[in-house]
PDB file of C-alpha atoms in Angstrom:
ATOM      1  CA  MET A   1      83.278 120.273 106.323  1.00  0.00           C
ATOM      2  CA  ALA A   2      87.087 121.203 107.243  1.00  0.00           C
ATOM      3  CA  LYS A   3      89.605 118.351 108.215  1.00  0.00           C
ATOM      4  CA  ILE A   4      91.112 118.282 111.530  1.00  0.00           C
ATOM      5  CA  LYS A   5      94.868 117.667 111.729  1.00  0.00           C
ATOM      6  CA  TRP A   6      96.544 115.726 114.330  1.00  0.00           C
ATOM      7  CA  ILE A   7     100.349 115.506 114.528  1.00  0.00           C
ATOM      8  CA  LEU A   8     102.127 112.995 116.533  1.00  0.00           C
ATOM      9  CA  ASP A   9     103.517 113.748 119.879  1.00  0.00           C
ATOM     10  CA  THR A  10     106.861 111.883 119.476  1.00  0.00           C
ATOM     11  CA  ALA A  11     107.765 112.296 123.219  1.00  0.00           C
ATOM     12  CA  HIS A  12     104.765 110.271 124.253  1.00  0.00           C
ATOM     13  CA  SER A  13     104.580 107.580 121.378  1.00  0.00           C
ATOM     14  CA  GLU A  14     106.572 104.519 120.927  1.00  0.00           C
ATOM     15  CA  ILE A  15     106.818 101.627 118.187  1.00  0.00           C
ATOM     16  CA  GLY A  16     107.711  98.365 119.775  1.00  0.00           C
ATOM     17  CA  PHE A  17     107.949  94.815 118.296  1.00  0.00           C
ATOM     18  CA  LYS A  18     109.084  91.269 119.338  1.00  0.00           C
ATOM     19  CA  VAL A  19     110.309  88.487 117.343  1.00  0.00           C
ATOM     20  CA  LYS A  20     110.905  84.889 118.563  1.00  0.00           C
ATOM     21  CA  HIS A  21     114.727  83.929 118.918  1.00  0.00           C
ATOM     22  CA  MET A  22     115.712  80.453 118.860  1.00  0.00           C
ATOM     23  CA  MET A  23     111.977  79.509 119.040  1.00  0.00           C
ATOM     24  CA  PHE A  24     111.637  79.865 122.709  1.00  0.00           C
ATOM     25  CA  THR A  25     112.396  83.509 123.812  1.00  0.00           C
ATOM     26  CA  ASN A  26     111.697  86.793 122.208  1.00  0.00           C
ATOM     27  CA  VAL A  27     113.810  89.574 121.133  1.00  0.00           C
ATOM     28  CA  SER A  28     112.325  92.937 121.656  1.00  0.00           C
ATOM     29  CA  GLY A  29     113.122  96.178 119.828  1.00  0.00           C
ATOM     30  CA  LYS A  30     111.909  99.612 118.734  1.00  0.00           C
ATOM     31  CA  LEU A  31     111.696 102.045 116.090  1.00  0.00           C
ATOM     32  CA  GLN A  32     113.183 105.386 117.650  1.00  0.00           C
ATOM     33  CA  ASN A  33     112.771 108.045 114.743  1.00  0.00           C
ATOM     34  CA  PHE A  34     109.114 107.986 113.339  1.00  0.00           C
ATOM     35  CA  ASN A  35     106.384 110.354 112.496  1.00  0.00           C
ATOM     36  CA  ALA A  36     102.619 110.203 111.767  1.00  0.00           C
ATOM     37  CA  LEU A  37      99.892 112.379 110.685  1.00  0.00           C
ATOM     38  CA  MET A  38      96.219 111.762 111.274  1.00  0.00           C
ATOM     39  CA  GLU A  39      93.225 113.721 109.671  1.00  0.00           C
ATOM     40  CA  THR A  40      89.788 113.566 110.827  1.00  0.00           C
ATOM     41  CA  ASN A  41      86.416 114.999 110.561  1.00  0.00           C
ATOM     42  CA  ILE A  42      85.612 116.829 114.007  1.00  0.00           C
ATOM     43  CA  ASP A  43      86.772 114.617 116.720  1.00  0.00           C
ATOM     44  CA  VAL A  44      85.376 111.633 115.166  1.00  0.00           C
ATOM     45  CA  PHE A  45      88.060 109.006 114.270  1.00  0.00           C
ATOM     46  CA  GLU A  46      86.216 106.676 112.157  1.00  0.00           C
ATOM     47  CA  ASN A  47      87.308 107.121 108.256  1.00  0.00           C
ATOM     48  CA  GLY A  48      90.087 109.317 109.440  1.00  0.00           C
ATOM     49  CA  THR A  49      93.264 109.059 107.584  1.00  0.00           C
ATOM     50  CA  VAL A  50      96.647 107.903 108.872  1.00  0.00           C
ATOM     51  CA  GLU A  51     100.135 108.224 107.470  1.00  0.00           C
ATOM     52  CA  PHE A  52     103.244 107.157 109.013  1.00  0.00           C
ATOM     53  CA  ASP A  53     106.752 106.796 108.076  1.00  0.00           C
ATOM     54  CA  GLY A  54     109.965 105.452 110.287  1.00  0.00           C
ATOM     55  CA  ALA A  55     113.548 105.521 109.665  1.00  0.00           C
ATOM     56  CA  ILE A  56     114.909 102.006 109.314  1.00  0.00           C
ATOM     57  CA  ASN A  57     118.420 103.061 110.751  1.00  0.00           C
ATOM     58  CA  SER A  58     116.684 104.057 114.171  1.00  0.00           C
ATOM     59  CA  LEU A  59     115.662 100.545 114.847  1.00  0.00           C
ATOM     60  CA  THR A  60     117.234  99.156 117.856  1.00  0.00           C
ATOM     61  CA  THR A  61     117.396  95.891 119.826  1.00  0.00           C
ATOM     62  CA  ASN A  62     120.029  96.986 122.188  1.00  0.00           C
ATOM     63  CA  ASN A  63     122.616  94.798 120.668  1.00  0.00           C
ATOM     64  CA  LYS A  64     125.005  96.775 118.397  1.00  0.00           C
ATOM     65  CA  ASP A  65     125.951  93.512 116.244  1.00  0.00           C
ATOM     66  CA  ARG A  66     122.539  92.414 115.939  1.00  0.00           C
ATOM     67  CA  ASP A  67     121.184  95.739 114.945  1.00  0.00           C
ATOM     68  CA  ALA A  68     123.982  95.975 112.380  1.00  0.00           C
ATOM     69  CA  HIS A  69     122.832  92.845 110.864  1.00  0.00           C
ATOM     70  CA  LEU A  70     119.325  94.132 110.769  1.00  0.00           C
ATOM     71  CA  MET A  71     120.596  97.182 108.789  1.00  0.00           C
ATOM     72  CA  SER A  72     122.319  94.798 106.331  1.00  0.00           C
ATOM     73  CA  PRO A  73     120.844  93.390 102.978  1.00  0.00           C
ATOM     74  CA  ASP A  74     120.269  90.276 105.053  1.00  0.00           C
ATOM     75  CA  PHE A  75     117.314  91.975 106.615  1.00  0.00           C
ATOM     76  CA  PHE A  76     116.269  95.387 105.928  1.00  0.00           C
ATOM     77  CA  ASP A  77     118.828  96.779 103.607  1.00  0.00           C
ATOM     78  CA  ALA A  78     118.875 100.355 105.066  1.00  0.00           C
ATOM     79  CA  GLU A  79     120.947 101.905 102.664  1.00  0.00           C
ATOM     80  CA  GLN A  80     118.756 100.875  99.713  1.00  0.00           C
ATOM     81  CA  PHE A  81     115.280 100.988 101.728  1.00  0.00           C
ATOM     82  CA  PRO A  82     115.719 103.742 104.350  1.00  0.00           C
ATOM     83  CA  LYS A  83     111.993 103.960 105.539  1.00  0.00           C
ATOM     84  CA  VAL A  84     108.862 101.933 106.495  1.00  0.00           C
ATOM     85  CA  THR A  85     105.636 103.446 105.758  1.00  0.00           C
ATOM     86  CA  PHE A  86     102.016 102.938 106.264  1.00  0.00           C
ATOM     87  CA  GLU A  87      99.054 104.483 104.819  1.00  0.00           C
ATOM     88  CA  ALA A  88      95.769 103.807 105.971  1.00  0.00           C
ATOM     89  CA  THR A  89      92.781 102.581 103.687  1.00  0.00           C
ATOM     90  CA  SER A  90      90.182 102.415 106.306  1.00  0.00           C
ATOM     91  CA  PHE A  91      89.657 103.115 110.005  1.00  0.00           C
ATOM     92  CA  ILE A  92      86.599 101.463 111.249  1.00  0.00           C
ATOM     93  CA  LYS A  93      84.871 101.890 114.731  1.00  0.00           C
ATOM     94  CA  LEU A  94      83.636  98.797 116.121  1.00  0.00           C
ATOM     95  CA  ASP A  95      82.529 100.293 119.627  1.00  0.00           C
ATOM     96  CA  GLU A  96      83.377 103.113 121.933  1.00  0.00           C
ATOM     97  CA  VAL A  97      86.877 101.744 122.379  1.00  0.00           C
ATOM     98  CA  ASN A  98      87.759  99.460 119.608  1.00  0.00           C
ATOM     99  CA  TYR A  99      88.785 100.125 115.829  1.00  0.00           C
ATOM    100  CA  LYS A 100      90.173  98.265 112.958  1.00  0.00           C
ATOM    101  CA  LEU A 101      93.056 100.104 111.133  1.00  0.00           C
ATOM    102  CA  THR A 102      93.638  98.731 107.857  1.00  0.00           C
ATOM    103  CA  GLY A 103      96.295 100.135 105.344  1.00  0.00           C
ATOM    104  CA  ASN A 104      99.432  99.722 103.114  1.00  0.00           C
ATOM    105  CA  LEU A 105     102.341  98.714 104.848  1.00  0.00           C
ATOM    106  CA  THR A 106     105.682  99.138 102.865  1.00  0.00           C
ATOM    107  CA  ILE A 107     108.978  97.734 104.039  1.00  0.00           C
ATOM    108  CA  LYS A 108     112.091  96.992 101.830  1.00  0.00           C
ATOM    109  CA  GLY A 109     110.099  98.283  98.752  1.00  0.00           C
ATOM    110  CA  ILE A 110     107.323  95.752  99.361  1.00  0.00           C
ATOM    111  CA  THR A 111     103.662  96.896  99.906  1.00  0.00           C
ATOM    112  CA  GLN A 112     101.225  94.599 101.708  1.00  0.00           C
ATOM    113  CA  GLU A 113      97.764  95.345 102.957  1.00  0.00           C
ATOM    114  CA  VAL A 114      97.550  94.786 106.858  1.00  0.00           C
ATOM    115  CA  THR A 115      94.826  95.160 109.510  1.00  0.00           C
ATOM    116  CA  PHE A 116      95.656  96.143 113.353  1.00  0.00           C
ATOM    117  CA  ASP A 117      93.570  96.066 116.379  1.00  0.00           C
ATOM    118  CA  THR A 118      93.250  99.645 117.591  1.00  0.00           C
ATOM    119  CA  GLU A 119      92.299 100.692 120.837  1.00  0.00           C
ATOM    120  CA  PHE A 120      90.920 104.474 121.462  1.00  0.00           C
ATOM    121  CA  SER A 121      92.628 105.733 124.720  1.00  0.00           C
ATOM    122  CA  GLY A 122      90.661 108.847 125.155  1.00  0.00           C
ATOM    123  CA  LEU A 123      90.498 112.505 124.237  1.00  0.00           C
ATOM    124  CA  LEU A 124      91.528 115.160 126.764  1.00  0.00           C
ATOM    125  CA  LYS A 125      93.131 118.578 127.399  1.00  0.00           C
ATOM    126  CA  ASP A 126      96.584 118.563 128.698  1.00  0.00           C
ATOM    127  CA  PRO A 127      97.361 121.152 131.472  1.00  0.00           C
ATOM    128  CA  TRP A 128      98.765 123.455 128.747  1.00  0.00           C
ATOM    129  CA  GLY A 129      95.389 123.564 126.884  1.00  0.00           C
ATOM    130  CA  LYS A 130      96.378 121.269 124.025  1.00  0.00           C
ATOM    131  CA  ILE A 131      93.790 118.641 123.084  1.00  0.00           C
ATOM    132  CA  LYS A 132      95.218 115.081 122.745  1.00  0.00           C
ATOM    133  CA  THR A 133      94.255 111.509 121.869  1.00  0.00           C
ATOM    134  CA  GLY A 134      95.900 108.366 122.147  1.00  0.00           C
ATOM    135  CA  PHE A 135      95.708 104.891 120.460  1.00  0.00           C
ATOM    136  CA  ILE A 136      97.251 101.387 121.166  1.00  0.00           C
ATOM    137  CA  ILE A 137      97.692  99.501 118.153  1.00  0.00           C
ATOM    138  CA  THR A 138      98.613  95.852 118.201  1.00  0.00           C
ATOM    139  CA  GLY A 139      98.937  93.072 115.474  1.00  0.00           C
ATOM    140  CA  LYS A 140     101.314  90.583 113.953  1.00  0.00           C
ATOM    141  CA  ILE A 141     102.893  90.449 110.567  1.00  0.00           C
ATOM    142  CA  ASN A 142     104.959  87.775 108.853  1.00  0.00           C
ATOM    143  CA  ARG A 143     108.277  89.279 108.101  1.00  0.00           C
ATOM    144  CA  LYS A 144     108.687  87.007 104.834  1.00  0.00           C
ATOM    145  CA  ASP A 145     105.747  88.971 103.168  1.00  0.00           C
ATOM    146  CA  TRP A 146     108.352  91.799 103.049  1.00  0.00           C
ATOM    147  CA  GLY A 147     111.247  90.120 101.781  1.00  0.00           C
ATOM    148  CA  LEU A 148     112.910  89.568 105.315  1.00  0.00           C
ATOM    149  CA  THR A 149     113.720  85.926 104.933  1.00  0.00           C
ATOM    150  CA  TRP A 150     117.227  85.581 106.375  1.00  0.00           C
ATOM    151  CA  ASN A 151     117.387  82.725 108.900  1.00  0.00           C
ATOM    152  CA  ALA A 152     119.877  79.994 110.273  1.00  0.00           C
ATOM    153  CA  ALA A 153     118.885  76.352 111.068  1.00  0.00           C
ATOM    154  CA  LEU A 154     119.136  75.452 114.770  1.00  0.00           C
ATOM    155  CA  GLU A 155     121.086  71.918 115.443  1.00  0.00           C
ATOM    156  CA  THR A 156     118.281  70.922 117.618  1.00  0.00           C
ATOM    157  CA  GLY A 157     115.644  71.670 114.976  1.00  0.00           C
ATOM    158  CA  GLY A 158     113.672  74.678 114.008  1.00  0.00           C
ATOM    159  CA  MET A 159     115.123  78.139 113.018  1.00  0.00           C
ATOM    160  CA  LEU A 160     116.757  81.058 114.940  1.00  0.00           C
ATOM    161  CA  VAL A 161     114.533  83.813 113.970  1.00  0.00           C
ATOM    162  CA  GLY A 162     110.661  83.498 114.064  1.00  0.00           C
ATOM    163  CA  ASP A 163     108.790  84.436 111.135  1.00  0.00           C
ATOM    164  CA  ASP A 164     105.890  86.253 113.191  1.00  0.00           C
ATOM    165  CA  VAL A 165     106.751  89.916 114.245  1.00  0.00           C
ATOM    166  CA  ARG A 166     104.341  91.164 116.926  1.00  0.00           C
ATOM    167  CA  LEU A 167     103.626  94.999 117.105  1.00  0.00           C
ATOM    168  CA  ASP A 168     102.835  96.941 120.109  1.00  0.00           C
ATOM    169  CA  ILE A 169     102.292 100.577 118.834  1.00  0.00           C
ATOM    170  CA  ASN A 170     101.452 103.438 121.472  1.00  0.00           C
ATOM    171  CA  LEU A 171     100.590 106.862 119.672  1.00  0.00           C
ATOM    172  CA  GLN A 172      99.784 110.204 121.034  1.00  0.00           C
ATOM    173  CA  PHE A 173      98.263 112.975 118.828  1.00  0.00           C
ATOM    174  CA  ILE A 174      98.018 116.813 119.142  1.00  0.00           C
ATOM    175  CA  LYS A 175      95.011 118.448 117.621  1.00  0.00           C
ATOM    176  CA  GLN A 176      95.931 121.340 115.480  1.00  0.00           C
TER     177      GLN A 176
END
């Protein structure tokens, strides 16, 4: 059976994240330059393969100084480790809408297995005749698992940057 390739529609996809700042607010950001490819059997996504890569230097929090610090060796060390990658090891259908996406996430040269909740948004033909599908992927990772350990103590106790990074990913794919 021939595999079907699905390429990412970058104009209709986004990778967002949130991290606690000073223990009571969130800093939001996004990765602006990324790509993904999915391969499936027919229009069945279970057991499909997913590969993703994103350019670390395209990460933005809408604050130039903070973004520069994130690119430094204190955090991502973007010069030495320019990409974040993900390669799925399983894509399990739980019901008509919900999936579990498990794979290897590599950040800063460190690879860890992660599992994300994935919501199937549907399959349809756009006005130009292209078949599209969408997924909403959410999850939480601990930044320290990937060597992102910089922090600063607060006078009132606690730390400046939270350890948990919440991911909110919306991906739209085009059937090839």
